[in-house]
Coordinates of C-alpha atoms and ligand atoms in Angstrom, one line a residue:
M1 CA 33.0 -20.5 -19.0
P2 CA 29.7 -18.9 -17.9
I3 CA 26.8 -21.2 -17.8
A4 CA 23.0 -20.7 -18.4
Y5 CA 20.8 -21.3 -15.4
F6 CA 17.0 -21.4 -15.0
D7 CA 15.7 -21.7 -11.4
G8 CA 12.1 -22.4 -10.6
H9 CA 11.9 -21.3 -7.0
C10 CA 13.3 -18.7 -4.6
D11 CA 12.0 -16.7 -1.7
T12 CA 14.1 -13.6 -2.4
V13 CA 11.1 -11.2 -2.5
S14 CA 9.7 -12.1 0.9
R15 CA 13.3 -12.1 2.3
C16 CA 14.1 -8.6 0.9
L17 CA 10.8 -7.2 2.3
R18 CA 11.8 -8.6 5.7
T19 CA 15.3 -7.1 5.6
G20 CA 14.6 -3.9 3.7
E21 CA 17.1 -4.8 1.0
G22 CA 16.6 -4.3 -2.7
L23 CA 17.0 -7.0 -5.4
D24 CA 20.1 -5.4 -6.9
R25 CA 22.5 -6.1 -4.0
A26 CA 21.3 -8.3 -1.1
G27 CA 23.0 -10.3 1.6
G28 CA 21.0 -13.5 1.1
H29 CA 21.4 -16.2 -1.5
I30 CA 20.3 -14.2 -4.5
D31 CA 20.7 -10.7 -6.0
L32 CA 20.7 -9.4 -9.5
R33 CA 24.4 -8.5 -9.4
R34 CA 25.3 -12.1 -8.8
G35 CA 22.7 -13.2 -11.4
G36 CA 24.6 -11.2 -14.0
A37 CA 27.5 -13.6 -14.0
F38 CA 25.6 -16.3 -15.9
S39 CA 25.6 -16.4 -19.7
A40 CA 21.8 -16.6 -19.4
Y41 CA 19.7 -16.6 -16.2
A42 CA 16.0 -17.0 -15.6
Q43 CA 14.6 -17.0 -12.1
F44 CA 11.1 -17.6 -10.8
F45 CA 10.5 -15.2 -7.9
A46 CA 7.8 -16.7 -5.6
L47 CA 5.5 -14.6 -3.5
F48 CA 5.2 -16.1 -0.1
Y49 CA 3.9 -15.5 3.4
D50 CA 3.1 -17.7 6.4
S51 CA -0.7 -17.5 6.6
A52 CA -0.6 -18.6 10.3
G53 CA 1.2 -15.4 11.2
T54 CA -1.4 -12.8 10.1
A55 CA -5.1 -12.1 9.7
E56 CA -4.6 -9.9 6.7
A57 CA -6.1 -11.1 3.4
G58 CA -3.6 -13.1 1.3
L59 CA -4.4 -11.2 -1.9
A60 CA -3.4 -7.8 -0.3
I61 CA -0.1 -9.3 0.8
A62 CA 0.5 -10.8 -2.6
A63 CA -0.3 -7.5 -4.3
R64 CA 2.3 -5.7 -2.0
Q65 CA 5.0 -8.3 -2.7
R66 CA 4.3 -8.3 -6.4
E67 CA 4.5 -4.5 -6.5
F68 CA 7.9 -4.7 -4.7
L69 CA 9.2 -7.1 -7.4
M70 CA 7.9 -5.0 -10.3
R71 CA 9.3 -1.8 -8.7
E72 CA 12.7 -3.4 -8.2
L73 CA 12.8 -4.8 -11.7
A74 CA 11.9 -1.4 -13.1
A75 CA 14.7 0.2 -11.1
N76 CA 17.2 -2.3 -12.3
G77 CA 16.0 -2.5 -16.0
E78 CA 19.6 -2.6 -17.2
R79 CA 20.0 -5.9 -15.4
A80 CA 16.6 -7.7 -15.4
I81 CA 13.3 -7.8 -17.2
F82 CA 10.0 -9.2 -16.1
C83 CA 8.9 -12.1 -18.3
R84 CA 5.6 -13.8 -18.8
T85 CA 6.3 -16.2 -21.6
A86 CA 9.0 -18.5 -23.0
E87 CA 9.4 -16.0 -25.8
D88 CA 9.9 -13.2 -23.2
V89 CA 12.6 -15.2 -21.6
R90 CA 14.4 -15.8 -24.9
R91 CA 14.2 -12.1 -25.7
A92 CA 15.5 -11.1 -22.3
V93 CA 18.5 -13.5 -22.6
R94 CA 19.3 -12.2 -26.1
R95 CA 19.4 -8.7 -24.7
G96 CA 21.8 -9.8 -21.9
R97 CA 19.2 -9.3 -19.2
I98 CA 18.1 -11.6 -16.4
A99 CA 14.6 -13.1 -17.1
A100 CA 12.5 -12.6 -13.9
L101 CA 9.3 -14.7 -13.7
L102 CA 6.5 -14.8 -11.1
G103 CA 5.3 -17.8 -9.1
I104 CA 2.9 -17.8 -6.1
E105 CA 3.7 -20.1 -3.2
G106 CA 0.5 -21.0 -1.4
A107 CA -3.0 -20.5 -2.7
E108 CA -3.7 -18.5 0.5
L109 CA -2.1 -15.6 -1.4
L110 CA -5.1 -15.8 -3.7
D111 CA -7.4 -16.4 -0.8
C112 CA -7.8 -20.0 -2.0
D113 CA -10.5 -18.5 -4.4
P114 CA -10.7 -19.8 -8.0
A115 CA -12.1 -16.3 -8.9
R116 CA -8.7 -14.7 -7.9
I117 CA -6.8 -16.7 -10.5
D118 CA -7.7 -14.0 -13.0
V119 CA -5.6 -11.6 -10.9
A120 CA -2.6 -14.0 -10.9
A121 CA -2.9 -14.4 -14.7
D122 CA -3.0 -10.6 -15.2
W123 CA 0.1 -10.4 -13.0
G124 CA 1.8 -12.9 -15.3
A125 CA 2.2 -15.7 -12.7
R126 CA 3.1 -19.0 -14.3
Y127 CA 2.6 -21.4 -11.3
V128 CA 0.7 -21.5 -8.0
T129 CA 1.9 -23.8 -5.3
L130 CA -1.4 -25.2 -4.1
T131 CA -0.5 -25.3 -0.4
W132 CA 2.5 -24.2 1.7
N133 CA 3.0 -26.2 4.9
H134 CA -0.5 -25.4 6.3
A135 CA -3.6 -27.3 5.1
N136 CA -5.9 -24.9 3.3
A137 CA -9.3 -24.8 1.7
L138 CA -7.9 -26.6 -1.3
S139 CA -6.1 -29.5 0.2
G140 CA -4.0 -31.0 3.0
S141 CA -0.3 -30.4 2.9
N142 CA 2.7 -32.7 3.4
C143 CA 2.8 -32.0 7.1
D144 CA -0.8 -30.8 8.0
G145 CA -3.8 -32.9 7.1
A146 CA -1.4 -35.1 5.2
D147 CA -4.2 -37.7 4.6
R148 CA -6.5 -35.1 3.0
G149 CA -6.6 -34.6 -0.8
L150 CA -8.2 -32.0 -2.9
T151 CA -11.5 -30.5 -1.8
D152 CA -14.2 -29.6 -4.4
R153 CA -12.8 -26.1 -4.3
G154 CA -9.3 -27.5 -4.8
R155 CA -10.4 -29.2 -8.0
A156 CA -12.1 -26.1 -9.3
F157 CA -9.0 -24.1 -8.5
V158 CA -6.7 -26.5 -10.4
R159 CA -9.1 -26.5 -13.4
E160 CA -9.1 -22.7 -13.4
L161 CA -5.3 -22.6 -13.3
Y162 CA -5.0 -24.7 -16.4
G163 CA -7.6 -22.5 -18.1
R164 CA -5.4 -19.5 -17.5
G165 CA -2.1 -21.1 -18.5
I166 CA -0.8 -21.4 -15.0
L167 CA 0.8 -24.6 -13.7
P168 CA -0.3 -26.2 -10.5
D169 CA 2.8 -26.7 -8.3
V170 CA 2.6 -29.8 -6.0
S171 CA 5.7 -29.1 -3.9
H172 CA 4.4 -28.9 -0.2
L173 CA 1.2 -30.7 -1.1
S174 CA -0.1 -33.9 0.7
D175 CA 0.4 -37.2 -1.1
A176 CA -3.4 -37.5 -1.4
G177 CA -3.6 -34.1 -2.9
F178 CA -0.8 -34.9 -5.3
W179 CA -2.6 -37.9 -6.7
D180 CA -5.8 -36.0 -7.0
V181 CA -4.1 -33.4 -9.2
I182 CA -2.5 -36.1 -11.3
G183 CA -5.9 -37.9 -11.4
L184 CA -7.6 -34.8 -13.0
G185 CA -5.3 -35.4 -16.0
L186 CA -5.6 -31.8 -17.2
G187 CA -2.0 -31.0 -18.2
P188 CA 1.6 -30.7 -17.1
V189 CA 2.3 -30.6 -13.3
A190 CA 5.3 -29.0 -11.7
A191 CA 7.0 -29.8 -8.4
T192 CA 9.1 -26.7 -8.4
H193 CA 11.3 -27.4 -5.4
S194 CA 11.4 -31.1 -4.2
D195 CA 13.9 -33.9 -4.1
S196 CA 13.8 -37.7 -4.0
R197 CA 12.1 -39.4 -1.1
A198 CA 13.9 -42.7 -1.9
L199 CA 17.2 -41.0 -1.0
C200 CA 16.0 -38.6 1.7
G201 CA 12.8 -39.7 3.4
H202 CA 11.2 -36.3 4.0
P203 CA 7.5 -35.9 3.1
R204 CA 8.3 -32.8 1.1
N205 CA 10.2 -35.0 -1.3
L206 CA 8.7 -37.1 -4.1
T207 CA 8.4 -40.9 -4.3
D208 CA 9.6 -42.6 -7.5
A209 CA 5.9 -43.1 -8.5
M210 CA 5.3 -39.4 -8.1
F211 CA 8.3 -38.4 -10.2
R212 CA 7.3 -40.8 -13.0
A213 CA 3.7 -39.4 -12.9
I214 CA 4.9 -35.8 -13.2
G215 CA 7.1 -36.9 -16.1
E216 CA 4.1 -38.5 -17.8
T217 CA 2.2 -35.2 -17.7
G218 CA 5.1 -33.5 -19.4
G219 CA 5.9 -31.5 -16.3
V220 CA 9.1 -30.7 -14.4
V221 CA 10.7 -31.4 -11.0
G222 CA 13.0 -28.8 -9.7
L223 CA 15.8 -30.0 -7.4
N224 CA 15.8 -28.3 -4.0
F225 CA 19.2 -27.3 -2.5
Y226 CA 17.9 -27.4 1.1
R227 CA 20.1 -29.8 3.1
A228 CA 17.2 -31.2 5.0
F229 CA 15.7 -32.4 1.7
V230 CA 19.0 -33.5 0.1
G231 CA 20.6 -35.3 3.0
P232 CA 24.1 -35.0 4.6
D233 CA 26.8 -34.6 2.0
G234 CA 30.1 -33.6 3.7
G235 CA 30.2 -30.2 2.0
D236 CA 30.5 -31.5 -1.6
F237 CA 27.7 -32.3 -4.1
S238 CA 27.9 -36.1 -3.7
Q239 CA 24.4 -36.4 -2.2
L240 CA 22.7 -34.0 -4.6
L241 CA 24.4 -35.9 -7.5
R242 CA 22.8 -39.1 -6.1
H243 CA 19.3 -37.4 -6.4
I244 CA 20.1 -36.4 -10.0
D245 CA 21.4 -39.9 -10.8
H246 CA 18.3 -41.4 -9.3
F247 CA 15.8 -39.2 -11.1
L248 CA 17.7 -39.7 -14.4
E249 CA 17.4 -43.5 -13.9
L250 CA 13.6 -43.0 -13.6
G251 CA 13.7 -41.4 -17.1
G252 CA 14.0 -37.8 -15.9
E253 CA 16.2 -36.3 -18.7
D254 CA 13.4 -34.0 -19.9
V255 CA 11.8 -33.6 -16.4
L256 CA 14.6 -32.6 -14.1
C257 CA 15.5 -29.0 -13.5
F258 CA 16.4 -26.9 -10.5
G259 CA 14.3 -25.0 -7.9
G260 CA 17.0 -24.2 -5.3
D261 CA 14.7 -22.7 -2.6
L262 CA 17.4 -20.0 -2.3
D263 CA 16.5 -17.4 0.4
G264 CA 13.8 -19.9 1.5
C265 CA 16.1 -22.1 3.6
D266 CA 19.1 -21.6 5.8
A267 CA 21.3 -24.6 5.2
L268 CA 22.3 -25.4 1.6
C269 CA 23.7 -28.6 0.3
G270 CA 27.3 -29.0 -1.1
G271 CA 28.6 -26.1 0.9
M272 CA 26.7 -23.7 -1.4
R273 CA 26.6 -20.0 -0.4
G274 CA 24.0 -18.9 -2.9
L275 CA 23.6 -18.3 -6.6
E276 CA 27.4 -17.9 -7.0
S277 CA 27.8 -21.6 -6.1
V278 CA 25.7 -22.8 -9.0
P279 CA 28.7 -22.9 -11.5
R280 CA 30.5 -25.1 -9.0
L281 CA 27.5 -27.5 -9.0
Y282 CA 27.6 -27.5 -12.8
D283 CA 31.3 -28.4 -12.8
A284 CA 30.6 -31.2 -10.3
C285 CA 27.9 -32.5 -12.6
A286 CA 30.3 -32.4 -15.6
R287 CA 33.0 -34.2 -13.7
H288 CA 30.4 -36.8 -12.7
G289 CA 30.0 -37.6 -16.4
Y290 CA 26.9 -35.8 -17.5
D291 CA 27.4 -34.5 -21.0
R292 CA 26.8 -30.9 -22.1
A293 CA 23.5 -31.6 -23.9
L294 CA 22.0 -33.2 -20.7
L295 CA 23.3 -30.4 -18.5
E296 CA 21.8 -27.8 -20.8
K297 CA 18.4 -29.5 -20.4
L298 CA 18.7 -29.7 -16.6
F299 CA 20.2 -26.2 -16.1
F300 CA 18.0 -24.3 -18.5
Q301 CA 16.1 -25.9 -21.3
N302 CA 13.6 -28.2 -19.5
W303 CA 11.9 -25.2 -17.8
L304 CA 11.9 -23.2 -20.9
R305 CA 10.5 -26.0 -23.0
L306 CA 7.6 -26.5 -20.5
L307 CA 6.8 -22.8 -20.5
A308 CA 6.8 -22.7 -24.3
R309 CA 4.5 -25.7 -24.3
I310 CA 1.9 -24.1 -22.1
D311 CA 2.2 -20.8 -24.0
A312 CA 1.4 -22.7 -27.2
A313 CA -1.6 -24.4 -25.6
G314 CA -2.9 -21.1 -24.5
A315 CA -2.4 -19.5 -27.9
A316 CA -4.2 -22.5 -29.6
K317 CA -7.1 -22.0 -27.2
K318 CA -7.4 -18.4 -28.4
T319 CA -7.2 -19.3 -32.1
P320 CA -10.7 -19.7 -33.6
P321 CA -11.0 -23.2 -35.2
H322 CA -11.3 -22.0 -38.8
E323 CA -8.0 -20.1 -38.6
G324 CA -6.3 -23.2 -37.3
R325 CA -7.7 -25.2 -40.3
Q326 CA -6.5 -22.5 -42.8
R327 CA -3.0 -22.9 -41.5
G328 CA -3.4 -26.6 -42.0
Q329 CA -3.0 -27.4 -38.3
Ligands
ZN401 ZN1 8.6 -23.9 -0.4

């Protein structure tokens, strides 16, 4: 039986630009043809580049990558539709299309400039990962300036993101930066592609306290399929299931989702080959004893619910106070 799948993070755009392939049929982990096998499929496509490798302004690179994504989606309109909101996702799914969403991995792509967030909002981006692996003008990262938290500019940047209905993504961030974002207390926080540090001691992963803190904001944590963050598993999903069990024990039923890092890493857990292996993961979860209601949350609904919540918060902000009162809200 086909399943529904909502994934919060892939690097397919930058991979395709590197290889010259299109989104429809590509030799990496993801393409639209394989995505068509799900009963419903929503995918965040992240813009990404390594800022150490070029002197070109990040925003110019982001614009080029985003243009590629929009061009590919337009050329494959019978398979996929670009979506900005939860309602867009629902509509795409009803029409039998893949729902493609936009994320930005690394604030360098916005030149680390709060004034550029307007551009990201116009593009329909719904999250910005504050750092990639390099420290930047906003914060230290998990592996570069790991003791450095948010700068003043970093705080201004996060404030502006919330103001435009864009989630701050704390995957890749330093621990100090993470707690600074939580400390601002401005709204839901996402870790789009990170696993449990208690089970695999990599600084890219989240401690139990971090996971709980994200849950308290109403945010989400997307499990990453990269073997270096999951841990050795002998080719089955036993180790990834331990991460799921662990986060569920921390109260993660409404927090946990997936952000597979497909096309962003070389070695996947559980012998996965790409998107086509997700149904096998679903089966492993079902055999492990998770019921269908829980699996629907993890595999689709938790991301959708968070999007709907920030959409509603944005709409409420735009509604003049007297109209809200007339409707008795
Ligand atoms: Zn990443």
